[in-house]
Coordinates of C-alpha atoms and ligand atoms in Angstrom, one line a residue:
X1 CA 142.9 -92.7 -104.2
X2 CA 143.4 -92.9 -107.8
X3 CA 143.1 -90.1 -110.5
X4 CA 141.3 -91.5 -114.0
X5 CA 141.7 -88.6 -117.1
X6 CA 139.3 -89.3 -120.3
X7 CA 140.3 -87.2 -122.9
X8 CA 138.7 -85.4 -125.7
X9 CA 137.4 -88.4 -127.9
X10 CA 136.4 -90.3 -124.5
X11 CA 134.0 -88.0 -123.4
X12 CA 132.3 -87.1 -126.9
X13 CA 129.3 -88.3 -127.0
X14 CA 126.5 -89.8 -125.3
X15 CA 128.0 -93.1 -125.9
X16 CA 131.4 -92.3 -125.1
X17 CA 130.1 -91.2 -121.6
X18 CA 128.6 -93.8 -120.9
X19 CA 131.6 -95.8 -121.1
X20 CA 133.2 -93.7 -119.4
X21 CA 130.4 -93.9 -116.4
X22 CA 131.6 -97.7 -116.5
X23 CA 135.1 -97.9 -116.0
X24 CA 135.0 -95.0 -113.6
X25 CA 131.9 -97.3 -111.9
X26 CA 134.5 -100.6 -112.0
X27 CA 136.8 -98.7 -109.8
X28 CA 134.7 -97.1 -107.6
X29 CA 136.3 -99.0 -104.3
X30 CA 139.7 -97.1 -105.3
X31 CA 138.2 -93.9 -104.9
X32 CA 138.6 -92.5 -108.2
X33 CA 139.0 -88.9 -109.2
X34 CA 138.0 -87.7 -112.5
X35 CA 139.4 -85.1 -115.1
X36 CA 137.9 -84.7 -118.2
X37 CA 139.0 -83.1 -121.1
X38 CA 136.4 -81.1 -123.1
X39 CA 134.3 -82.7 -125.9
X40 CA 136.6 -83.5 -128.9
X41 CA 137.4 -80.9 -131.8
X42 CA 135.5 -78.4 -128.6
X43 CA 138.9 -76.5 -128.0
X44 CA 139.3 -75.8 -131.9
X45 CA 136.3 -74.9 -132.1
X46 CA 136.6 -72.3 -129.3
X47 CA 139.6 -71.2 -131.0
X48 CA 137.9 -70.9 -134.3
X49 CA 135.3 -68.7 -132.5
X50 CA 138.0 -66.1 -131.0
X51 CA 139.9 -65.8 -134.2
X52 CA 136.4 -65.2 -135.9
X53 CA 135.5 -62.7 -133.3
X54 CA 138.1 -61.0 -132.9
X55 CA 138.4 -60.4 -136.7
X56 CA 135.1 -58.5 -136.9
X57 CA 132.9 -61.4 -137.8
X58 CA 130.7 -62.0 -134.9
X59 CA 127.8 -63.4 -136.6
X60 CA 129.8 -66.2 -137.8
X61 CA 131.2 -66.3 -134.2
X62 CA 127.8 -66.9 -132.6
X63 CA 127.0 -69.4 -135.3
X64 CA 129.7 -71.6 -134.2
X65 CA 128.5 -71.2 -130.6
X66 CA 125.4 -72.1 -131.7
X67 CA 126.0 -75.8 -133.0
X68 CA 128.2 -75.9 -129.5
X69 CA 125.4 -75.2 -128.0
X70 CA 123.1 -78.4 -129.5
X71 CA 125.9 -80.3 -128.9
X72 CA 126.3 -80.2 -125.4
X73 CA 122.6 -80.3 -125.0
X74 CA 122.1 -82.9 -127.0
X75 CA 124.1 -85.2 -125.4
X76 CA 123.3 -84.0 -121.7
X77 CA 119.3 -84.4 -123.1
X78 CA 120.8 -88.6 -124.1
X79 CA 122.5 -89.4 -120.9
X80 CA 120.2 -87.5 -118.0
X81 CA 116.7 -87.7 -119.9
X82 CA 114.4 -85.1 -120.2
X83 CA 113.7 -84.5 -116.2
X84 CA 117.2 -84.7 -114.5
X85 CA 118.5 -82.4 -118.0
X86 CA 116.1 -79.7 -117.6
X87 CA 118.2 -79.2 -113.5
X88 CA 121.3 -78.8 -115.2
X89 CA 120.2 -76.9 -118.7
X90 CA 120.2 -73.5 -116.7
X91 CA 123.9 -74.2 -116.0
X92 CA 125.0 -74.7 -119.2
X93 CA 122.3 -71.9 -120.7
X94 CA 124.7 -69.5 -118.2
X95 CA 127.7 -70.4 -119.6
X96 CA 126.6 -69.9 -122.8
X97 CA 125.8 -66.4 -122.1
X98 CA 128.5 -65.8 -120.6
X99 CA 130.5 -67.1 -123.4
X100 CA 128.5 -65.2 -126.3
X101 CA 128.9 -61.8 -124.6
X102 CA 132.6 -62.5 -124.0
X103 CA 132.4 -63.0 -128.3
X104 CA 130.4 -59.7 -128.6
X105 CA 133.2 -57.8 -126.7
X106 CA 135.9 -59.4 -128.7
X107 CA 133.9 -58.6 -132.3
X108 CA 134.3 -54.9 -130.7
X109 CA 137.5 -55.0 -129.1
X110 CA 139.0 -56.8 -132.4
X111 CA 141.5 -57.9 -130.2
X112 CA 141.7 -61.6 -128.5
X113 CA 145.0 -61.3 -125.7
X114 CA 146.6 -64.4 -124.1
X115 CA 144.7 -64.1 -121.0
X116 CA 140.8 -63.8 -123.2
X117 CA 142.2 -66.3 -124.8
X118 CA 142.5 -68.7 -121.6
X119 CA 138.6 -68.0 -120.7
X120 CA 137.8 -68.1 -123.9
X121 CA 139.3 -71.7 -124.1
X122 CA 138.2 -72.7 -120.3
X123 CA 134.7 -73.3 -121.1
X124 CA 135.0 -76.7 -123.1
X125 CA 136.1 -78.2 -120.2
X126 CA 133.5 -76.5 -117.9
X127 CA 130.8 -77.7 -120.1
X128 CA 132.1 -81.5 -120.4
X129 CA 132.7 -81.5 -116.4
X130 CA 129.3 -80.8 -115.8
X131 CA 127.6 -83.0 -117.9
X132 CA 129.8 -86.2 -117.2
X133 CA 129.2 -85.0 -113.3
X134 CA 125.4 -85.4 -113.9
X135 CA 125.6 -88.9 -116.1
X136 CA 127.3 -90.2 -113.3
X137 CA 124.7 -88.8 -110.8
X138 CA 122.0 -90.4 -112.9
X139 CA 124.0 -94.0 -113.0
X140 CA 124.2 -94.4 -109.7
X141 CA 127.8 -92.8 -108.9
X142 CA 128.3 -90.7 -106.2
X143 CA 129.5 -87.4 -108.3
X144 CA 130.2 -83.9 -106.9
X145 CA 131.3 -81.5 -109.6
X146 CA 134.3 -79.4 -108.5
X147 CA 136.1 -76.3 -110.1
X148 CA 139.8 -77.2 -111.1
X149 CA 139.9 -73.3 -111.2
X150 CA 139.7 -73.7 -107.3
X151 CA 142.0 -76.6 -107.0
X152 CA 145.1 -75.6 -109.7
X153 CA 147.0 -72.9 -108.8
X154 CA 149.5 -71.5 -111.6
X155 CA 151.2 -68.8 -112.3
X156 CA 150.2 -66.0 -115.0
X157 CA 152.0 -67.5 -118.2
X158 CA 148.7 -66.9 -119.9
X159 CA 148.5 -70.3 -122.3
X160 CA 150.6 -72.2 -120.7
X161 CA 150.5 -71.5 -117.2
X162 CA 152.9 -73.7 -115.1
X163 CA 151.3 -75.2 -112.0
X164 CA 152.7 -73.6 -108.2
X165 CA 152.8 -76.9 -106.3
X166 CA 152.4 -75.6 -102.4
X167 CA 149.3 -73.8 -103.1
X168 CA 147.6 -76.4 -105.2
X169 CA 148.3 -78.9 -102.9
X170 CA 146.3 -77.4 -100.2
X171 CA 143.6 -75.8 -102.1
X172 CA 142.8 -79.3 -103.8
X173 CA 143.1 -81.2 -100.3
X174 CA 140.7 -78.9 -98.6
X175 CA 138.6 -79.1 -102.0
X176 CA 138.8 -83.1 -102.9
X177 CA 139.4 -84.7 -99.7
X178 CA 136.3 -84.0 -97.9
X179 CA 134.5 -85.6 -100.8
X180 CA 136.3 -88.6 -101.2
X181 CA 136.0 -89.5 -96.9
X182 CA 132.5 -88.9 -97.9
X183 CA 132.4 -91.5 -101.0
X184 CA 131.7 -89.3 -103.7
X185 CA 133.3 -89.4 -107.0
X186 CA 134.9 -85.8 -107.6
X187 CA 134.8 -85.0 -111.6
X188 CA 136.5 -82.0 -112.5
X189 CA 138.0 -80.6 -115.7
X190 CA 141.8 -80.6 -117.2
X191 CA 143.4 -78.0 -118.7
X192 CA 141.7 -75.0 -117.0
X193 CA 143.4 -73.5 -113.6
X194 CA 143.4 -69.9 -112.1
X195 CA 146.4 -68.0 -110.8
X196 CA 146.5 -67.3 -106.7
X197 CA 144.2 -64.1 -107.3
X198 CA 141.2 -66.6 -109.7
X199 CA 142.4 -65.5 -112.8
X200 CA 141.4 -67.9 -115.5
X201 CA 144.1 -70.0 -117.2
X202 CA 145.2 -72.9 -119.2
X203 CA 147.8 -75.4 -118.9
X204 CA 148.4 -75.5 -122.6
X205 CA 146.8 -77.4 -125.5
X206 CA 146.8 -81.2 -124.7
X207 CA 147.1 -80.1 -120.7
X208 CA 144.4 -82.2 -119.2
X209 CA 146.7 -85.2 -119.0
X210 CA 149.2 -82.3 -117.2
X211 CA 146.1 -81.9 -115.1
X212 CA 145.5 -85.4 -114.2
X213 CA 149.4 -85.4 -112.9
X214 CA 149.2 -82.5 -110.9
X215 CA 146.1 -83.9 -109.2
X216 CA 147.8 -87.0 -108.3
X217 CA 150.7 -85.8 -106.9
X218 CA 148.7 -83.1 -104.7
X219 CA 146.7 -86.1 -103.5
X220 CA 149.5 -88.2 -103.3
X221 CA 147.2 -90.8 -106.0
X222 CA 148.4 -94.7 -105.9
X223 CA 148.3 -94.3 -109.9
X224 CA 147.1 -91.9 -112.5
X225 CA 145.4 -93.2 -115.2
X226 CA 145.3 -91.7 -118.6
X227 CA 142.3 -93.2 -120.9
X228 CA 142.3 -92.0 -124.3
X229 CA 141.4 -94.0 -127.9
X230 CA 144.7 -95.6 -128.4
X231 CA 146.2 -99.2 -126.8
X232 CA 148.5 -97.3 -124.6
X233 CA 151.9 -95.9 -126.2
X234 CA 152.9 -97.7 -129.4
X235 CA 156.4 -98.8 -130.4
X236 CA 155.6 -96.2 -133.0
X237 CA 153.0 -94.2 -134.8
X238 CA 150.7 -97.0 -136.2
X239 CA 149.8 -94.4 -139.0
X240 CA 153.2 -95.0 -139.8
X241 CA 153.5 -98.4 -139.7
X242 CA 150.7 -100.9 -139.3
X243 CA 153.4 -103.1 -137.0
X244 CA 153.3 -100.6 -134.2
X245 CA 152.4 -102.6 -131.1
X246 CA 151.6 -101.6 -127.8
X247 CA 154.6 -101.1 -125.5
X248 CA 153.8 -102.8 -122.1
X249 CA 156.0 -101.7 -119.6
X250 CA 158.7 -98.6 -120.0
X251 CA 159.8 -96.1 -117.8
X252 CA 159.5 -92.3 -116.9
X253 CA 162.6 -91.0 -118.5
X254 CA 161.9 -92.8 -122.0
X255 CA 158.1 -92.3 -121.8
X256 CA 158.8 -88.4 -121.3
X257 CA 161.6 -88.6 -123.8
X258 CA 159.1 -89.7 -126.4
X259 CA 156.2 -87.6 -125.4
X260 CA 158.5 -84.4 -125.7
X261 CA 160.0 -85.9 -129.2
X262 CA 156.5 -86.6 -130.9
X263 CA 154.6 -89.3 -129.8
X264 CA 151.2 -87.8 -129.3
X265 CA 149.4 -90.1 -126.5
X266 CA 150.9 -87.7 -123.7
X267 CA 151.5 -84.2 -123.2
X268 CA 155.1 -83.9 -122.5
X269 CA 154.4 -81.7 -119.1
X270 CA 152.4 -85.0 -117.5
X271 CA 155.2 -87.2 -115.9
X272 CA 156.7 -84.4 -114.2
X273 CA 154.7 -84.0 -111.7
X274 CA 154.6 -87.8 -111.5
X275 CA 158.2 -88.6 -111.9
X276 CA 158.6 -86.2 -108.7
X277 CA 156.4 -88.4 -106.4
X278 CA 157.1 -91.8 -107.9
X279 CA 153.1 -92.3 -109.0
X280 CA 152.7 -95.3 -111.6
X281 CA 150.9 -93.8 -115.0
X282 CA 148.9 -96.1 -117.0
X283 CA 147.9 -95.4 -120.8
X284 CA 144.4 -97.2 -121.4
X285 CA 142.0 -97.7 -124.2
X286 CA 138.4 -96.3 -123.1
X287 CA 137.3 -98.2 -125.9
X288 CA 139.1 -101.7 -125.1
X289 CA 138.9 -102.7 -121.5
X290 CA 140.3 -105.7 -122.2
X291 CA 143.9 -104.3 -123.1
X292 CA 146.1 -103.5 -120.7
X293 CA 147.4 -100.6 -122.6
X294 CA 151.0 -99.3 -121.2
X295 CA 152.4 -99.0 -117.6
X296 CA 154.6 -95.7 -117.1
X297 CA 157.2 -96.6 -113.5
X298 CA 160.4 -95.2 -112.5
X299 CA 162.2 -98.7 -113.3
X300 CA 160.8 -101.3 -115.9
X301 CA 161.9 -105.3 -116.1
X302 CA 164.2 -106.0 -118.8
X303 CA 163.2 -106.0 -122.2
X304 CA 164.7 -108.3 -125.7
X305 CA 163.8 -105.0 -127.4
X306 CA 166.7 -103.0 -127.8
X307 CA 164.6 -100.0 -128.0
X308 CA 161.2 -99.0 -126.4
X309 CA 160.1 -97.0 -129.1
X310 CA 160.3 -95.1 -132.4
X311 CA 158.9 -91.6 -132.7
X312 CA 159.2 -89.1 -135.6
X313 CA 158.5 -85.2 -134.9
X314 CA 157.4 -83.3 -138.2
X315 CA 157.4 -80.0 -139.0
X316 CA 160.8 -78.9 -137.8
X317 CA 163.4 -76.6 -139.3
X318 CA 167.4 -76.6 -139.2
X319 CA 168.8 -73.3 -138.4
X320 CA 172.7 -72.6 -139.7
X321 CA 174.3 -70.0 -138.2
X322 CA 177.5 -69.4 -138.7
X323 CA 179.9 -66.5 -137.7
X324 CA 180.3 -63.9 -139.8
X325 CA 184.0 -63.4 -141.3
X326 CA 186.0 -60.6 -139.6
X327 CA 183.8 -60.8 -136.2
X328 CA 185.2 -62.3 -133.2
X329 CA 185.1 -65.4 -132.7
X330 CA 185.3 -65.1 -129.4
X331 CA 181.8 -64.3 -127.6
X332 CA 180.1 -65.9 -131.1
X333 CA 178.2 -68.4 -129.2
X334 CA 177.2 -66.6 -126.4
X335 CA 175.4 -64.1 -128.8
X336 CA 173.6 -67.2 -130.1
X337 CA 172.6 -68.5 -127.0
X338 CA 171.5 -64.9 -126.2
X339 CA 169.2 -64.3 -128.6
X340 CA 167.8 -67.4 -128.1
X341 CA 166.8 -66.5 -124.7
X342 CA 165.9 -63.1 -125.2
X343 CA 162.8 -64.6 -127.7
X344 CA 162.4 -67.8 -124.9
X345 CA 163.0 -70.4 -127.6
X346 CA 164.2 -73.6 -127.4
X347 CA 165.9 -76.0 -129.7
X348 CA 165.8 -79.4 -129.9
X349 CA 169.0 -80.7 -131.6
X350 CA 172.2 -78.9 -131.6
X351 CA 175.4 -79.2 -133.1
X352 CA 178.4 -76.9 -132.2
X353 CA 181.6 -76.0 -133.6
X354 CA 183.6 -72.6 -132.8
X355 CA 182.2 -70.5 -135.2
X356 CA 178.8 -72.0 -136.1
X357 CA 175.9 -74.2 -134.9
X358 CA 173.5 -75.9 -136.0
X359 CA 170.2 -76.6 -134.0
X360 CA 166.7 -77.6 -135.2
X361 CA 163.3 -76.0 -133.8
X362 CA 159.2 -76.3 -134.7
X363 CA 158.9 -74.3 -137.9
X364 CA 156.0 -73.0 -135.9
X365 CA 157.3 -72.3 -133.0
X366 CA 160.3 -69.9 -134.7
X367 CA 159.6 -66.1 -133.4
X368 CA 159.6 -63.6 -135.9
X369 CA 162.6 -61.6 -135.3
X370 CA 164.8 -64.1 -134.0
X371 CA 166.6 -64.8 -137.4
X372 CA 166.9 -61.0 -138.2
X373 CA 168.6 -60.8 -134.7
X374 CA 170.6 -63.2 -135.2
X375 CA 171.6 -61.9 -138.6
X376 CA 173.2 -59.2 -137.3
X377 CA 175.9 -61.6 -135.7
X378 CA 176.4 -64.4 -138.4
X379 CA 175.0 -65.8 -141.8
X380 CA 172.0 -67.7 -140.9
X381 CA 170.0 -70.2 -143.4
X382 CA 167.1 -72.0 -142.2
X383 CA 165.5 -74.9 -144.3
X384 CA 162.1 -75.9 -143.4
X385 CA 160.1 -79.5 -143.8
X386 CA 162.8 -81.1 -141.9
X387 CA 162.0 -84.1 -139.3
X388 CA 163.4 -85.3 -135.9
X389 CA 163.3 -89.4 -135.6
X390 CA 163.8 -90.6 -132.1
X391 CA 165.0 -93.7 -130.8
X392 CA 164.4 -94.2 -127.1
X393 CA 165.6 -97.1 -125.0
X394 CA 167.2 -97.0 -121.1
X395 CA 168.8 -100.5 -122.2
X396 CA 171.5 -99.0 -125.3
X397 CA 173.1 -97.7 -121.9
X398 CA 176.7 -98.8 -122.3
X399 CA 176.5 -101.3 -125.4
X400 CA 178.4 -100.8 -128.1
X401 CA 177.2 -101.3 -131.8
X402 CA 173.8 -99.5 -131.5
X403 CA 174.4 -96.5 -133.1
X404 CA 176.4 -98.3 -136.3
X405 CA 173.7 -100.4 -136.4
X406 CA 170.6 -97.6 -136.7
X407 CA 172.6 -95.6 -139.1
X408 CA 173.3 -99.1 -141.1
X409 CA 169.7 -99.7 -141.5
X410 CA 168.9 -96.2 -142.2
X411 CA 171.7 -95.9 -145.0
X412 CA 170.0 -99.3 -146.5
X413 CA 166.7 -97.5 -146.5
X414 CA 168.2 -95.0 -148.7
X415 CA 167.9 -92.0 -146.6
X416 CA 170.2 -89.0 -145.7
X417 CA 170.7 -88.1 -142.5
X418 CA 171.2 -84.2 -141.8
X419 CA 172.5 -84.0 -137.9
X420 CA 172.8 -86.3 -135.2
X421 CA 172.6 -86.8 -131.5
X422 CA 172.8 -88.8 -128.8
X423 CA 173.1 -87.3 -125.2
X424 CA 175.6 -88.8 -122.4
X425 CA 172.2 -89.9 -120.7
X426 CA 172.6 -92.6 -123.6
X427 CA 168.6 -92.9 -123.6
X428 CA 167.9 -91.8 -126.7
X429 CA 169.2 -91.5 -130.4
X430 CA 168.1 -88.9 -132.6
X431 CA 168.6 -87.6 -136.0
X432 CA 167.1 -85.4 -138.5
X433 CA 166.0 -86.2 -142.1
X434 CA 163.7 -84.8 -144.4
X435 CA 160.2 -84.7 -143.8
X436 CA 159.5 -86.6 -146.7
X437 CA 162.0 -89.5 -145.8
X438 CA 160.3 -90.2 -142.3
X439 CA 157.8 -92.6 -143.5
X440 CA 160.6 -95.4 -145.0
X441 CA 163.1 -94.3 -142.3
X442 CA 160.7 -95.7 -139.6
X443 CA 159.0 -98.6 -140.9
X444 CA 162.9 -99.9 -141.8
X445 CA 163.5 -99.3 -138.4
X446 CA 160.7 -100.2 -136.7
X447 CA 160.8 -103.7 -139.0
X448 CA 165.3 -104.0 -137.7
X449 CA 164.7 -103.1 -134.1
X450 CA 161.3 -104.5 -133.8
X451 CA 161.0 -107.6 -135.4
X452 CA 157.1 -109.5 -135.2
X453 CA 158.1 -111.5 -131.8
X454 CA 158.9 -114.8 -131.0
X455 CA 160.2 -118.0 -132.5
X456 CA 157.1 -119.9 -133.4
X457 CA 156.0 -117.1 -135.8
X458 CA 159.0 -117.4 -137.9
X459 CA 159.6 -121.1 -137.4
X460 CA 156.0 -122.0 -138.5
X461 CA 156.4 -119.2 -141.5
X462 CA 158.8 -120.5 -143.0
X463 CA 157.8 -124.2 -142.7
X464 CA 154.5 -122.8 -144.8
X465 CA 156.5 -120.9 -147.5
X466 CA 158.7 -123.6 -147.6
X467 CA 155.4 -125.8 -148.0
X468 CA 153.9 -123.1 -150.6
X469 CA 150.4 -123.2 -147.8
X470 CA 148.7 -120.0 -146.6
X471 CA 149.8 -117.3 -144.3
X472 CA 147.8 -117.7 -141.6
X473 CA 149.7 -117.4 -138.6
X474 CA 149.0 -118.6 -134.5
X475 CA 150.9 -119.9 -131.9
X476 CA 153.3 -116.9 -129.2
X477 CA 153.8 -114.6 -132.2
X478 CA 150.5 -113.2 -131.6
X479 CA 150.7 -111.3 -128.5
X480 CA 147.5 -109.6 -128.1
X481 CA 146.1 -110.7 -125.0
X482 CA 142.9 -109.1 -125.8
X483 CA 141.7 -110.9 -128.6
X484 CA 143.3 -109.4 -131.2
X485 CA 146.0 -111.8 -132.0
X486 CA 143.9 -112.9 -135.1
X487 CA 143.5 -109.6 -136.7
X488 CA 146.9 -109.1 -136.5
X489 CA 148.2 -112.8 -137.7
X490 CA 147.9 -111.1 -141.4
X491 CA 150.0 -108.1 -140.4
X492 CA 152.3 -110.1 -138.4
X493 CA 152.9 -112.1 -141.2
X494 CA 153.9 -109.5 -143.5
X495 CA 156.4 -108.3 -140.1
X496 CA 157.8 -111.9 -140.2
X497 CA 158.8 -111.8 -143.9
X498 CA 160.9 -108.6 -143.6
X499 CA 162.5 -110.2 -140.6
X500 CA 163.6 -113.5 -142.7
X501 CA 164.9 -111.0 -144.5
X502 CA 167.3 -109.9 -142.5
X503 CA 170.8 -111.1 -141.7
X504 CA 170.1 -110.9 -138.1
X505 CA 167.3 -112.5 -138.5
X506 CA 169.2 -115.8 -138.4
X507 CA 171.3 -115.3 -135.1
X508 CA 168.3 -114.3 -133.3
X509 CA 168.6 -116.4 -130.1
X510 CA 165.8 -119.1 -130.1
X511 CA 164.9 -118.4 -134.2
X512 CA 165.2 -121.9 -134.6
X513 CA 165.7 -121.9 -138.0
Ligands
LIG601 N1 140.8 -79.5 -124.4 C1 142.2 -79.1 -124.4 C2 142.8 -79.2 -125.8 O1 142.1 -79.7 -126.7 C3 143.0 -79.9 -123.4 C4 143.0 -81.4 -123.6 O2 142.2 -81.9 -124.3 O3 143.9 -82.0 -123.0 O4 143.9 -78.9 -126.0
MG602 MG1 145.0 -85.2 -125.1

């Protein structure tokens, strides 16, 4: 069996269903299993109901539930027609209740704790489960709806409940199995679990793809497969830098590496469970069935790239704390460390001397109190609007010259680099700059470490500058398979002039200048 995940954007609409109905019908000899995330911009809006609610202001509350309400009708009224909708409206009418008296109490309560916040949250993927359940039905696919709150087991870390393999295992066998001998195409949503005793909760924001992992491996899936809006993961953030391409193959440890350091296709969490039971992932475009989007495997074929990928994580702050004068020295990082704990934080870069360290965190994520704690041990400055930019790559393993030669290209760029890392894994190389650097830092790097590929696109380049003709640009350069080699000829152009800029450009192997 296979799992398939569509997240928020594939699943919201009519339309977007029905593709979805599609690709899940293509492979419905692999027995497919299906998680869905809710409807995107759902989750926010559940969010934005709580905090409304639980602020006093329930009419504006039940307004927002209110155009949640159309929605989901709307589009179950476009994909099951007016018959087959008016079996599943009293469903959805039920949860709707259910989810406007839950809004009442909190307008009264005026308080909306972790655990209200999790059933609060758990009905966007409810309500997108059941619809897709029944546009399958209606196409001609074999669906059963089933309750991921009776299939994940977690604990009770309300918000970001961590899954408890053994019982999941069995409850989601006993669930899924039967259906699948039987043929049927089990569609359940992501994100939403229960602890042992059916408590509602949530894997986190983002944690259907988490869902869609843990399904897998309690299945024991061939391959999880994680459709989204995207071409699979990108060599960087195309928002970024219009260069980005796809990255075809690359493994767990650097695919995890970038999720945790910023790149947004997956929630960090999802390889885990994968990585553990050695289950391919695949990152694929809901929208383009043509590409072949990205292939996540414990060990990937070489690659000419010297990198996989480029990611930058925003919004991070540098925390200095250094020991006071007259204190002990002695014990100084301990305390650090300590505090840390006590406010379960952790940091993502850290540099250590004897009496002060550095390390960088999500200005978000900082708990109030921590600093003030920490005061009380050493002088601590924090400065804000701060970045992270990652380079990932199993291959720098062992090669000298890397390092110099990323810090070279960033010094050319003009930027100032603030702390650095690189583990003894030798995966990945990060640094920290200032927010406002990140976009020239990782266009100059993405244009060093990847250059717009192959020989013919530079040879045939430069023969038309030399000959003063247009910029159009064919040949192995363009290395969409799916079509879109053309559109990107312009922008691979523009890739291919930075890299004849280059020095290195010119001992490229096979640049046959
Ligand atoms: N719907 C949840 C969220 O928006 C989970 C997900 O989409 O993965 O965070
Ligand atoms: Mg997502």
């Amino acid at each position: 069996m296979i799992v398939m995940k569509f997240g928020g954007t594939s699943v919201e609409s009519s339309e977007a269903i029905e593709r979805v109905a599609k690709i899940v019908g293509s492979r419905r000899k692999q027995s497919p299993v299906v998680v869905v995330s809710a409807m995107a911009k759902v989750t926010d809006q559940l969010v934005a109901m709580g905090h409304k609610a639980s602020s006093g202001d329930c009419e504006a509350s039940i307004g927002l539930l209110q155009s949640l309400r159309e929605r989901h009708l709307q589009a179950a009224l476009e994909l099951l027609g007016a018959k087959k909708c008016a079996a599943l409206v009293p469903k959805l009418e039920t949860h709707f209740s259910e989810l406007e008296n839950f809004l009442r109490g909190l307008a009264a309560v005026r308080e909306l704790t972790p655990r209200g916040s999790d059933y609060l949250l758990s009905f966007g993927e409810l309500l997108s489960s059941l619809i897709v359940a029944d546009a399958f039905a209606v196409r001609g696919l074999n669906a059963a709806w089933v309750d991921s709150r009776e299939c994940l087991v977690t604990d009770d870390k309300h918000t970001r409940a961590l899954p408890q393999m053994p019982q999941t295992r069995e409850r989601s066998k006993k669930k899924i199995s039967p259906l699948l001998s039987k043929k049927r195409i089990p569609v359940m949503g992501g994100f939403i679990a229960s602890t042992a005793d059916g408590v509602p909760t949530t894997l986190g924001r983002g944690g259907s793809d988490y869902s869609a992992a843990i399904i897998g491996a309690a299945l024991d899936a061939a391959r999880i497969e994680i459709w989204t809006d995207v071409e699979g993961m990108m060599t960087t953030d195309p928002r970024l830098c219009p260069d980005a391409r796809t990255i075809e193959r690359i493994s767990f440890n650097e695919a995890a590496e970038l999720a945790y350091f910023g790149a947004k296709v997956l929630h960090p969490a999802t390889l885990l469970p994968a990585i553990h039971q050695n289950i391919p992932v695949y990152v694929l475009n809901s929208r383009n069935l043509r590409s072949t989007g990205t292939q996540i495997t414990a060990r990937t074929p070489h690659s000419p790239d010297t990198f996989r990928a480029i990611t930058a994580k925003t919004g991070v702050s540098i925390v200095n704390v250094v020991a006071s004068r007259g204190i002990m020295v002695h014990g100084f990082l301990r305390s650090v460390f300590e505090a840390l704990d006590r406010h379960s934080t952790s940091v993502d870069i850290v540099a250590i001397s004897e009496v002060s360290m550095s390390f960088t965190m999500e200005t978000k994520g900082i708990p109030k109190g921590l600093l003030t704690e920490m005061e009380q041990i050493a002088d601590v400055t924090c400065e804000d609007q701060q970045a992270i930019i990652c380079l990932v790559g199993e291959d720098i393993h062992g090669k000298p010259g890397i390092a110099a030669s990323v810090f070279n290209t960033i010094a050319e760029a003009e930027v100032n680099i603030r702390m650095i890392s690189q583990g003894a894994s030798e995966i990945n190389i990060s640094f920290v700059v200032k927010e406002s650097d990140v976009p020239r830092a990782v266009r100059r790097l993405h244009e060093h470490f990847f250059p717009a590929k192959g020989p013919a696109l530079s040879l045939q380049k430069t023969q038309e500058q030399r000959q003063g003709r247009g910029t159009r640009v064919n040949g192995n350069a363009s290395h969409g398979k799916n079509g879109a080699g053309k559109k990107k000829s312009a922008r691979e152009s523009k890739a291919a002039k930075s890299v004849l800029g280059e020095k290195s450009a010119a001992i490229r192997p096979g640049l046959n200048l």
